[in-house]
Amino acid sequence: MLEAGWFGSSEGPQGAEAEASSRRNLARRRTGEVPSWELPASCCRCEADIDCFAATDGKLLSSDVTHYVIPDWKVVQDYLEILEFPELKGIIFMQTACQAVQHQRGRRSIYNAAVWYYHHCQDRMPIVMVTEDEEAIQQYGSETEGVFVISFKNYLDNFWPDLKAAHELCDSILQSRRERENESQESHGKEYPEHLPLEVLEAGIKSGRYIQGILNVNKHRAQIEAFVRLQGASSKDSDLVSDILIHGMKARNRSIHGDVVVVELLPKNEWKGRTVALCENDCDDKASGESPSEPMPTGRVVGILQKNWRDYVVTFPSKEEVQSQGKNAQKILVTPWDYRIPKIRISTQQAETLQDFRVVVRIDSWESTSVYPNGHFVRVLGRIGDLEGEIATILVENSISVIPFSEAQMCEMPVNTPENPWKVSPEEEQKRKDLRKSHLVFSIDPKGCEDVDDTLSVRTLNNGNLELGVHIADVTHFVAPNSYIDIEARTRATTYYLADRRYDMLPSVLSADLCSLLGGVDRYAVSIMWELDKASYEIKKVWYGRTIIRSAYKLFYEAAQELLDGNLSVVDDIPEFKDLDEKSRQAKLEELVWAIGKLTDIARHVRAKRDGCGALELEGVEVRVQLDDKKNIHDLIPKQPLEVHETVAECMILANHWVAKKIWESFPHQALLRQHPPPHQEFFSELRECAKAKGFFIDTRSNKTLADSLDNAKDPHDPIVNRLLRSMATQAMSNALYFSTGSCAEEEFHHYGLALDKYTHFTSPIRRYSDIVVHRLLMAAISKDKKMEIKGNLFSNKDLEELCRHINNRNRAAQHSQKQSTELFQCMYFKDKDPATEERCISDGVIYSIRTNGVLLFIPRFGIKGAAYLKNKDGLVISCGPDSCSEWKPGSLQRFQNKITSTTTDGESVTFHLFDHVTVRISIQASRCHSDTIRLEIISNKPYKIPNTELIHQSSPLLKSELVKEVTKSVEEAQLAQEVKVNIIQEEYQEYCQTKGTSLYTLLEEIRDLALLDVSNNYGI
């Protein structure tokens, strides 16, 4: 049975053709975020039960309800949060209502559909249409027996009198609406100019007077700086080479970060430059092409084309702040967790009760007469500072929904239990190439990996040539197009990896079992096998198809590297060797070592070819959170690069490249590929200047010259220099994006970073929906080659383009959430330590950027980037005496291109150069309303000398830290103490928390390597 409501068309008998999507998809569709895909649906009391059941694949509305509910568009728009309550079942969302949310029409057709559903259910299931239109209630209320037309408030009062949380939320929404109406009637002075009408905006964009783009607020100076990134026709037709600066809140004119806005350029004499001083919440940097004081195109927002509002996590004022506003104050200004979002005014009498919680609110309106937007309370997430509450905050802020898979979705899953084990079917054995006896197949993955979606093979053919194989989990065998699980996977778009958990795109029966290519079990795969010349490794031919494999070994990276290096003692850590006799063990070990060595040789050759075309080896700041068995933090571990990483990566890149070529050849206008456009040259200016400070020249004219320059920019005395230069090059790059080949010219297909003309994602269908689409395209291409009928409808170019936008959006959310969760654990790692006495809070730092009042530092030990001030809030500057220790004294700073000098009033001076090593103290800057941040302080202008007691920790980061265990244990004890109090606040908490409950995926075993990618906006600082 389906627990969520259905989305139906209201055009008569087509009412049973419904959109099978969860209610949260409607919330996203309301802001234009999620595209719609239609599927047939049915009810449980259909006249033609058997025929209807068959036609809809057995997908039915809930039968355990007393009535069905059909809301009109106004109710959908105003009360969606209440309709999302899991207690409310049997809700039918009409397609007309969904469309009318934007167009405000369609009430009569919704009533007609309600009548049709009533008769469709043989007049046995009452239908309740809820509407806010009093005329409609009077007109339709008694027109059809069995169809009731009432207001939403009346519906809650009569059908759900005990659902207190829904009534509280309804009152909040109604109060917010009344205040908006009152404000609009009062004659307030204008705080902002009115937005121009849509027709004027569209005409202005067409004529070139106005420019369309996406508002991107600088999180470090949210009140002052925002930038508009050109979009659509504006980006192609404009002569502008940079984004447009929007200076101040007035010029922003009520637009919010992420909105699609229309901008009017100001006269050149009013253009402004970016601020270059460090500020309170500076943390990481993104390369920018603007010099410190150079004016850039500046404009003002004259209209908003699309409001991309979402759920916002906020914090209520503290007790003192609430009291200062008056004891009975109802209008409260709440502070969003995201610095880029303005304060939101909501109406509540519960501010004091909620002040210790992270709370979700939604914005209702932002009138020109109001300094702040108006919104309403939705639900409580958890206590401030509590781990689960902070993780929930990260998920909401990135619009990530992690509810368990529904019963309807799980019913589509295959069964694999001890009583009923899954087996390869005889039909599939006939269709597939069987590699179980002919090929040595094995996987190489991180330790503890459960979702193994790729395996490798290599063997010598009878003619002496080699055969290289990449075998990928055949997810599409189990996930049928437009099935419930397919639509859910499409909505999630990716698996989300956080520091201590993951949220899967697919149920675990697939992701960790039947689609995971585990060792020693039969699995379905989609394989690519190349015949390679035995000497040159040149590709002679390629084969694509479905296969059956049995992976012989499930290796982890470190073990594979040891075998590659000739250290055979690691064989004791490989379970598959444990029960073998000595002779068999030796033979199988030699076979495996040969395979890993041969794969590495082939990968080196493939990499060399790409290097010759300009492939880039870029550096990200990568760190892993190491936990113990009780989920306490042991350590923060920078990733240790291994050659075997490159071996696996090159094989995957090769497979992705060849699949991209294949699907494009077969479907030139509707293939899903991945492009990486060349970066703007101005974004490389800081990279070039930094390299110049060390005597290196970086040629950025092409990916080939950039790759060669980076290879040559190596300081023999300091390997960190090259790492930082590569990191800067990474930050200057555009993001790689999915696209439909029908939406751009072939010369735009190129992948700049990988130096490939065509590229896609094929190798991870367990965790990426893009790969599922590509698998279906590849299967269709194979069928086309065989002159067979193509099963399943492929996406049109238009639909695929829309899907690509959605996947790109979800990928950005995954990167953000991964980065934010790692930063959360970094803060937890250092929290409650005394920076003055704790040795682990002192570390070596490298200066990688100069600002007017400080520097940006990289801490190699922990993979942390952050700002260090050289001038404090009291106006004092840093001074370093004869012992190199720092102190604050009166004085001034003077910034140069590659250095900054601090001079005190008594004549002492100290100069910090780019790439200088300094000693840094690490502490936590606590924040009640936002996330905690790492605070860096330079305590000596000399490199950090590692004490003997800590030398072993620095050189061997995998060693567990007892100090960290003690600290995190105290955090755990504090959380347990908090749980003891939970009964006291349980009743109060339940009033405001509508979605309390443990996540299905909480504390899963796998810990993934986490890349601290800089995915902030281009103008971070």
JSON list of C-alpha atoms in Angstrom, two decimals, residues 470-621:
[
{"chain": "A", "resi": 470, "resn": "VAL", "atom": "CA", "xyz": [35.72, -3.36, -15.89]},
{"chain": "A", "resi": 471, "resn": "HIS", "atom": "CA", "xyz": [32.61, -4.94, -14.40]},
{"chain": "A", "resi": 472, "resn": "ILE", "atom": "CA", "xyz": [29.93, -2.72, -12.86]},
{"chain": "A", "resi": 473, "resn": "ALA", "atom": "CA", "xyz": [26.93, -3.74, -10.75]},
{"chain": "A", "resi": 474, "resn": "ASP", "atom": "CA", "xyz": [23.85, -4.24, -12.95]},
{"chain": "A", "resi": 475, "resn": "VAL", "atom": "CA", "xyz": [21.53, -2.05, -10.90]},
{"chain": "A", "resi": 476, "resn": "THR", "atom": "CA", "xyz": [19.06, -1.51, -13.76]},
{"chain": "A", "resi": 477, "resn": "HIS", "atom": "CA", "xyz": [18.21, -5.22, -13.74]},
{"chain": "A", "resi": 478, "resn": "PHE", "atom": "CA", "xyz": [16.60, -4.66, -10.32]},
{"chain": "A", "resi": 479, "resn": "VAL", "atom": "CA", "xyz": [15.40, -1.06, -10.77]},
{"chain": "A", "resi": 480, "resn": "ALA", "atom": "CA", "xyz": [12.79, -0.86, -13.52]},
{"chain": "A", "resi": 481, "resn": "PRO", "atom": "CA", "xyz": [12.18, 2.49, -15.23]},
{"chain": "A", "resi": 482, "resn": "ASN", "atom": "CA", "xyz": [9.46, 4.54, -13.49]},
{"chain": "A", "resi": 483, "resn": "SER", "atom": "CA", "xyz": [9.02, 2.01, -10.69]},
{"chain": "A", "resi": 484, "resn": "TYR", "atom": "CA", "xyz": [8.56, 3.36, -7.19]},
{"chain": "A", "resi": 485, "resn": "ILE", "atom": "CA", "xyz": [12.18, 2.74, -6.27]},
{"chain": "A", "resi": 486, "resn": "ASP", "atom": "CA", "xyz": [13.34, 4.32, -9.53]},
{"chain": "A", "resi": 487, "resn": "ILE", "atom": "CA", "xyz": [11.39, 7.50, -8.81]},
{"chain": "A", "resi": 488, "resn": "GLU", "atom": "CA", "xyz": [12.76, 7.62, -5.25]},
{"chain": "A", "resi": 489, "resn": "ALA", "atom": "CA", "xyz": [16.33, 7.08, -6.49]},
{"chain": "A", "resi": 490, "resn": "ARG", "atom": "CA", "xyz": [15.79, 9.79, -9.10]},
{"chain": "A", "resi": 491, "resn": "THR", "atom": "CA", "xyz": [14.58, 12.19, -6.41]},
{"chain": "A", "resi": 492, "resn": "ARG", "atom": "CA", "xyz": [17.56, 11.46, -4.11]},
{"chain": "A", "resi": 493, "resn": "ALA", "atom": "CA", "xyz": [19.92, 11.41, -7.14]},
{"chain": "A", "resi": 494, "resn": "THR", "atom": "CA", "xyz": [22.91, 10.33, -5.08]},
{"chain": "A", "resi": 495, "resn": "THR", "atom": "CA", "xyz": [24.02, 8.61, -1.89]},
{"chain": "A", "resi": 496, "resn": "TYR", "atom": "CA", "xyz": [24.94, 11.19, 0.73]},
{"chain": "A", "resi": 497, "resn": "TYR", "atom": "CA", "xyz": [28.17, 10.48, 2.62]},
{"chain": "A", "resi": 498, "resn": "LEU", "atom": "CA", "xyz": [28.60, 12.29, 5.93]},
{"chain": "A", "resi": 499, "resn": "ALA", "atom": "CA", "xyz": [31.46, 12.00, 8.41]},
{"chain": "A", "resi": 500, "resn": "ASP", "atom": "CA", "xyz": [29.88, 9.25, 10.51]},
{"chain": "A", "resi": 501, "resn": "ARG", "atom": "CA", "xyz": [27.10, 7.83, 8.34]},
{"chain": "A", "resi": 502, "resn": "ARG", "atom": "CA", "xyz": [25.65, 7.57, 4.87]},
{"chain": "A", "resi": 503, "resn": "TYR", "atom": "CA", "xyz": [22.15, 7.95, 3.44]},
{"chain": "A", "resi": 504, "resn": "ASP", "atom": "CA", "xyz": [21.70, 5.53, 0.56]},
{"chain": "A", "resi": 505, "resn": "MET", "atom": "CA", "xyz": [20.12, 6.26, -2.79]},
{"chain": "A", "resi": 506, "resn": "LEU", "atom": "CA", "xyz": [18.89, 2.65, -2.93]},
{"chain": "A", "resi": 507, "resn": "PRO", "atom": "CA", "xyz": [17.69, 0.24, -0.21]},
{"chain": "A", "resi": 508, "resn": "SER", "atom": "CA", "xyz": [20.41, -1.82, 1.46]},
{"chain": "A", "resi": 509, "resn": "VAL", "atom": "CA", "xyz": [19.14, -5.09, -0.07]},
{"chain": "A", "resi": 510, "resn": "LEU", "atom": "CA", "xyz": [20.52, -3.65, -3.32]},
{"chain": "A", "resi": 511, "resn": "SER", "atom": "CA", "xyz": [23.28, -1.26, -2.26]},
{"chain": "A", "resi": 512, "resn": "ALA", "atom": "CA", "xyz": [24.94, -3.54, 0.29]},
{"chain": "A", "resi": 513, "resn": "ASP", "atom": "CA", "xyz": [23.84, -6.94, -1.01]},
{"chain": "A", "resi": 514, "resn": "LEU", "atom": "CA", "xyz": [22.50, -7.96, -4.41]},
{"chain": "A", "resi": 515, "resn": "CYS", "atom": "CA", "xyz": [24.03, -5.03, -6.32]},
{"chain": "A", "resi": 516, "resn": "SER", "atom": "CA", "xyz": [27.24, -5.05, -4.29]},
{"chain": "A", "resi": 517, "resn": "LEU", "atom": "CA", "xyz": [29.92, -7.10, -6.04]},
{"chain": "A", "resi": 518, "resn": "LEU", "atom": "CA", "xyz": [31.05, -8.90, -2.90]},
{"chain": "A", "resi": 519, "resn": "GLY", "atom": "CA", "xyz": [33.62, -11.66, -2.91]},
{"chain": "A", "resi": 520, "resn": "GLY", "atom": "CA", "xyz": [32.63, -15.27, -3.49]},
{"chain": "A", "resi": 521, "resn": "VAL", "atom": "CA", "xyz": [29.02, -14.70, -4.58]},
{"chain": "A", "resi": 522, "resn": "ASP", "atom": "CA", "xyz": [27.33, -14.65, -7.99]},
{"chain": "A", "resi": 523, "resn": "ARG", "atom": "CA", "xyz": [26.28, -11.22, -9.20]},
{"chain": "A", "resi": 524, "resn": "TYR", "atom": "CA", "xyz": [24.87, -9.61, -12.33]},
{"chain": "A", "resi": 525, "resn": "ALA", "atom": "CA", "xyz": [27.15, -7.04, -13.95]},
{"chain": "A", "resi": 526, "resn": "VAL", "atom": "CA", "xyz": [27.44, -4.78, -16.97]},
{"chain": "A", "resi": 527, "resn": "SER", "atom": "CA", "xyz": [30.93, -5.24, -18.36]},
{"chain": "A", "resi": 528, "resn": "ILE", "atom": "CA", "xyz": [33.31, -3.51, -20.74]},
{"chain": "A", "resi": 529, "resn": "MET", "atom": "CA", "xyz": [36.21, -5.61, -21.97]},
{"chain": "A", "resi": 530, "resn": "TRP", "atom": "CA", "xyz": [39.02, -4.32, -24.14]},
{"chain": "A", "resi": 531, "resn": "GLU", "atom": "CA", "xyz": [41.53, -6.37, -26.10]},
{"chain": "A", "resi": 532, "resn": "LEU", "atom": "CA", "xyz": [44.90, -4.64, -25.70]},
{"chain": "A", "resi": 533, "resn": "ASP", "atom": "CA", "xyz": [48.10, -5.10, -27.66]},
{"chain": "A", "resi": 534, "resn": "LYS", "atom": "CA", "xyz": [50.46, -7.17, -25.49]},
{"chain": "A", "resi": 535, "resn": "ALA", "atom": "CA", "xyz": [53.35, -4.72, -25.91]},
{"chain": "A", "resi": 536, "resn": "SER", "atom": "CA", "xyz": [51.93, -1.25, -26.50]},
{"chain": "A", "resi": 537, "resn": "TYR", "atom": "CA", "xyz": [48.63, -1.69, -24.60]},
{"chain": "A", "resi": 538, "resn": "GLU", "atom": "CA", "xyz": [46.85, 0.01, -27.50]},
{"chain": "A", "resi": 539, "resn": "ILE", "atom": "CA", "xyz": [43.13, -0.89, -27.70]},
{"chain": "A", "resi": 540, "resn": "LYS", "atom": "CA", "xyz": [42.35, -3.33, -30.51]},
{"chain": "A", "resi": 541, "resn": "LYS", "atom": "CA", "xyz": [38.64, -3.91, -29.88]},
{"chain": "A", "resi": 542, "resn": "VAL", "atom": "CA", "xyz": [35.98, -3.41, -27.21]},
{"chain": "A", "resi": 543, "resn": "TRP", "atom": "CA", "xyz": [32.95, -5.42, -26.05]},
{"chain": "A", "resi": 544, "resn": "TYR", "atom": "CA", "xyz": [29.98, -4.13, -24.02]},
{"chain": "A", "resi": 545, "resn": "GLY", "atom": "CA", "xyz": [27.34, -6.35, -22.46]},
{"chain": "A", "resi": 546, "resn": "ARG", "atom": "CA", "xyz": [25.61, -7.94, -19.51]},
{"chain": "A", "resi": 547, "resn": "THR", "atom": "CA", "xyz": [27.54, -10.60, -17.62]},
{"chain": "A", "resi": 548, "resn": "ILE", "atom": "CA", "xyz": [27.51, -12.89, -14.60]},
{"chain": "A", "resi": 549, "resn": "ILE", "atom": "CA", "xyz": [30.58, -12.61, -12.36]},
{"chain": "A", "resi": 550, "resn": "ARG", "atom": "CA", "xyz": [31.87, -14.03, -9.10]},
{"chain": "A", "resi": 551, "resn": "SER", "atom": "CA", "xyz": [34.44, -11.74, -7.49]},
{"chain": "A", "resi": 552, "resn": "ALA", "atom": "CA", "xyz": [37.36, -13.76, -6.14]},
{"chain": "A", "resi": 553, "resn": "TYR", "atom": "CA", "xyz": [38.73, -11.12, -3.76]},
{"chain": "A", "resi": 554, "resn": "LYS", "atom": "CA", "xyz": [37.39, -8.07, -1.95]},
{"chain": "A", "resi": 555, "resn": "LEU", "atom": "CA", "xyz": [40.65, -6.18, -1.40]},
{"chain": "A", "resi": 556, "resn": "PHE", "atom": "CA", "xyz": [41.14, -2.90, 0.40]},
{"chain": "A", "resi": 557, "resn": "TYR", "atom": "CA", "xyz": [43.48, -0.26, -1.04]},
{"chain": "A", "resi": 558, "resn": "GLU", "atom": "CA", "xyz": [46.27, -0.67, 1.49]},
{"chain": "A", "resi": 559, "resn": "ALA", "atom": "CA", "xyz": [46.46, -4.46, 1.00]},
{"chain": "A", "resi": 560, "resn": "ALA", "atom": "CA", "xyz": [46.51, -4.10, -2.79]},
{"chain": "A", "resi": 561, "resn": "GLN", "atom": "CA", "xyz": [49.32, -1.53, -2.51]},
{"chain": "A", "resi": 562, "resn": "GLU", "atom": "CA", "xyz": [51.35, -3.87, -0.29]},
{"chain": "A", "resi": 563, "resn": "LEU", "atom": "CA", "xyz": [50.98, -6.66, -2.86]},
{"chain": "A", "resi": 564, "resn": "LEU", "atom": "CA", "xyz": [51.99, -4.24, -5.61]},
{"chain": "A", "resi": 565, "resn": "ASP", "atom": "CA", "xyz": [55.07, -3.26, -3.59]},
{"chain": "A", "resi": 566, "resn": "GLY", "atom": "CA", "xyz": [56.02, -6.93, -3.10]},
{"chain": "A", "resi": 567, "resn": "ASN", "atom": "CA", "xyz": [55.14, -7.17, 0.59]},
{"chain": "A", "resi": 568, "resn": "LEU", "atom": "CA", "xyz": [53.39, -10.56, 0.56]},
{"chain": "A", "resi": 569, "resn": "SER", "atom": "CA", "xyz": [52.96, -10.75, 4.35]},
{"chain": "A", "resi": 570, "resn": "VAL", "atom": "CA", "xyz": [49.76, -8.74, 3.94]},
{"chain": "A", "resi": 571, "resn": "VAL", "atom": "CA", "xyz": [48.16, -11.91, 2.57]},
{"chain": "A", "resi": 572, "resn": "ASP", "atom": "CA", "xyz": [47.32, -12.82, 6.17]},
{"chain": "A", "resi": 573, "resn": "ASP", "atom": "CA", "xyz": [44.87, -9.90, 6.19]},
{"chain": "A", "resi": 574, "resn": "ILE", "atom": "CA", "xyz": [43.03, -11.12, 3.08]},
{"chain": "A", "resi": 575, "resn": "PRO", "atom": "CA", "xyz": [40.21, -13.47, 4.21]},
{"chain": "A", "resi": 576, "resn": "GLU", "atom": "CA", "xyz": [40.02, -15.39, 0.92]},
{"chain": "A", "resi": 577, "resn": "PHE", "atom": "CA", "xyz": [43.52, -16.86, 1.51]},
{"chain": "A", "resi": 578, "resn": "LYS", "atom": "CA", "xyz": [43.01, -18.09, 5.07]},
{"chain": "A", "resi": 579, "resn": "ASP", "atom": "CA", "xyz": [41.65, -21.59, 4.47]},
{"chain": "A", "resi": 580, "resn": "LEU", "atom": "CA", "xyz": [43.90, -22.53, 1.53]},
{"chain": "A", "resi": 581, "resn": "ASP", "atom": "CA", "xyz": [46.67, -25.11, 1.63]},
{"chain": "A", "resi": 582, "resn": "GLU", "atom": "CA", "xyz": [50.18, -23.77, 1.00]},
{"chain": "A", "resi": 583, "resn": "LYS", "atom": "CA", "xyz": [50.39, -24.85, -2.65]},
{"chain": "A", "resi": 584, "resn": "SER", "atom": "CA", "xyz": [47.01, -23.40, -3.64]},
{"chain": "A", "resi": 585, "resn": "ARG", "atom": "CA", "xyz": [47.73, -20.31, -1.60]},
{"chain": "A", "resi": 586, "resn": "GLN", "atom": "CA", "xyz": [51.03, -19.71, -3.42]},
{"chain": "A", "resi": 587, "resn": "ALA", "atom": "CA", "xyz": [49.52, -20.25, -6.87]},
{"chain": "A", "resi": 588, "resn": "LYS", "atom": "CA", "xyz": [46.56, -17.97, -6.24]},
{"chain": "A", "resi": 589, "resn": "LEU", "atom": "CA", "xyz": [48.78, -15.32, -4.67]},
{"chain": "A", "resi": 590, "resn": "GLU", "atom": "CA", "xyz": [51.07, -15.27, -7.72]},
{"chain": "A", "resi": 591, "resn": "GLU", "atom": "CA", "xyz": [48.03, -14.97, -9.98]},
{"chain": "A", "resi": 592, "resn": "LEU", "atom": "CA", "xyz": [46.63, -12.04, -7.96]},
{"chain": "A", "resi": 593, "resn": "VAL", "atom": "CA", "xyz": [49.99, -10.23, -7.71]},
{"chain": "A", "resi": 594, "resn": "TRP", "atom": "CA", "xyz": [50.47, -10.57, -11.49]},
{"chain": "A", "resi": 595, "resn": "ALA", "atom": "CA", "xyz": [46.96, -9.16, -12.10]},
{"chain": "A", "resi": 596, "resn": "ILE", "atom": "CA", "xyz": [47.46, -6.13, -9.82]},
{"chain": "A", "resi": 597, "resn": "GLY", "atom": "CA", "xyz": [50.86, -5.44, -11.38]},
{"chain": "A", "resi": 598, "resn": "LYS", "atom": "CA", "xyz": [49.54, -5.75, -14.93]},
{"chain": "A", "resi": 599, "resn": "LEU", "atom": "CA", "xyz": [46.55, -3.50, -14.13]},
{"chain": "A", "resi": 600, "resn": "THR", "atom": "CA", "xyz": [48.97, -0.89, -12.76]},
{"chain": "A", "resi": 601, "resn": "ASP", "atom": "CA", "xyz": [51.14, -1.08, -15.89]},
{"chain": "A", "resi": 602, "resn": "ILE", "atom": "CA", "xyz": [48.08, -0.58, -18.09]},
{"chain": "A", "resi": 603, "resn": "ALA", "atom": "CA", "xyz": [46.85, 2.29, -15.90]},
{"chain": "A", "resi": 604, "resn": "ARG", "atom": "CA", "xyz": [50.24, 4.02, -16.15]},
{"chain": "A", "resi": 605, "resn": "HIS", "atom": "CA", "xyz": [50.04, 3.80, -19.94]},
{"chain": "A", "resi": 606, "resn": "VAL", "atom": "CA", "xyz": [46.46, 5.13, -20.05]},
{"chain": "A", "resi": 607, "resn": "ARG", "atom": "CA", "xyz": [47.38, 7.95, -17.66]},
{"chain": "A", "resi": 608, "resn": "ALA", "atom": "CA", "xyz": [50.44, 8.86, -19.78]},
{"chain": "A", "resi": 609, "resn": "LYS", "atom": "CA", "xyz": [48.20, 9.22, -22.84]},
{"chain": "A", "resi": 610, "resn": "ARG", "atom": "CA", "xyz": [45.87, 11.56, -20.97]},
{"chain": "A", "resi": 611, "resn": "ASP", "atom": "CA", "xyz": [48.83, 13.47, -19.54]},
{"chain": "A", "resi": 612, "resn": "GLY", "atom": "CA", "xyz": [50.03, 14.03, -23.10]},
{"chain": "A", "resi": 613, "resn": "CYS", "atom": "CA", "xyz": [46.69, 15.70, -23.83]},
{"chain": "A", "resi": 614, "resn": "GLY", "atom": "CA", "xyz": [46.83, 17.90, -20.73]},
{"chain": "A", "resi": 615, "resn": "ALA", "atom": "CA", "xyz": [45.14, 15.91, -17.97]},
{"chain": "A", "resi": 616, "resn": "LEU", "atom": "CA", "xyz": [45.44, 17.67, -14.62]},
{"chain": "A", "resi": 617, "resn": "GLU", "atom": "CA", "xyz": [46.52, 16.17, -11.33]},
{"chain": "A", "resi": 618, "resn": "LEU", "atom": "CA", "xyz": [44.70, 18.43, -8.91]},
{"chain": "A", "resi": 619, "resn": "GLU", "atom": "CA", "xyz": [44.92, 18.60, -5.16]},
{"chain": "A", "resi": 620, "resn": "GLY", "atom": "CA", "xyz": [41.99, 18.67, -2.78]},
{"chain": "A", "resi": 621, "resn": "VAL", "atom": "CA", "xyz": [42.31, 19.00, 0.98]}
]
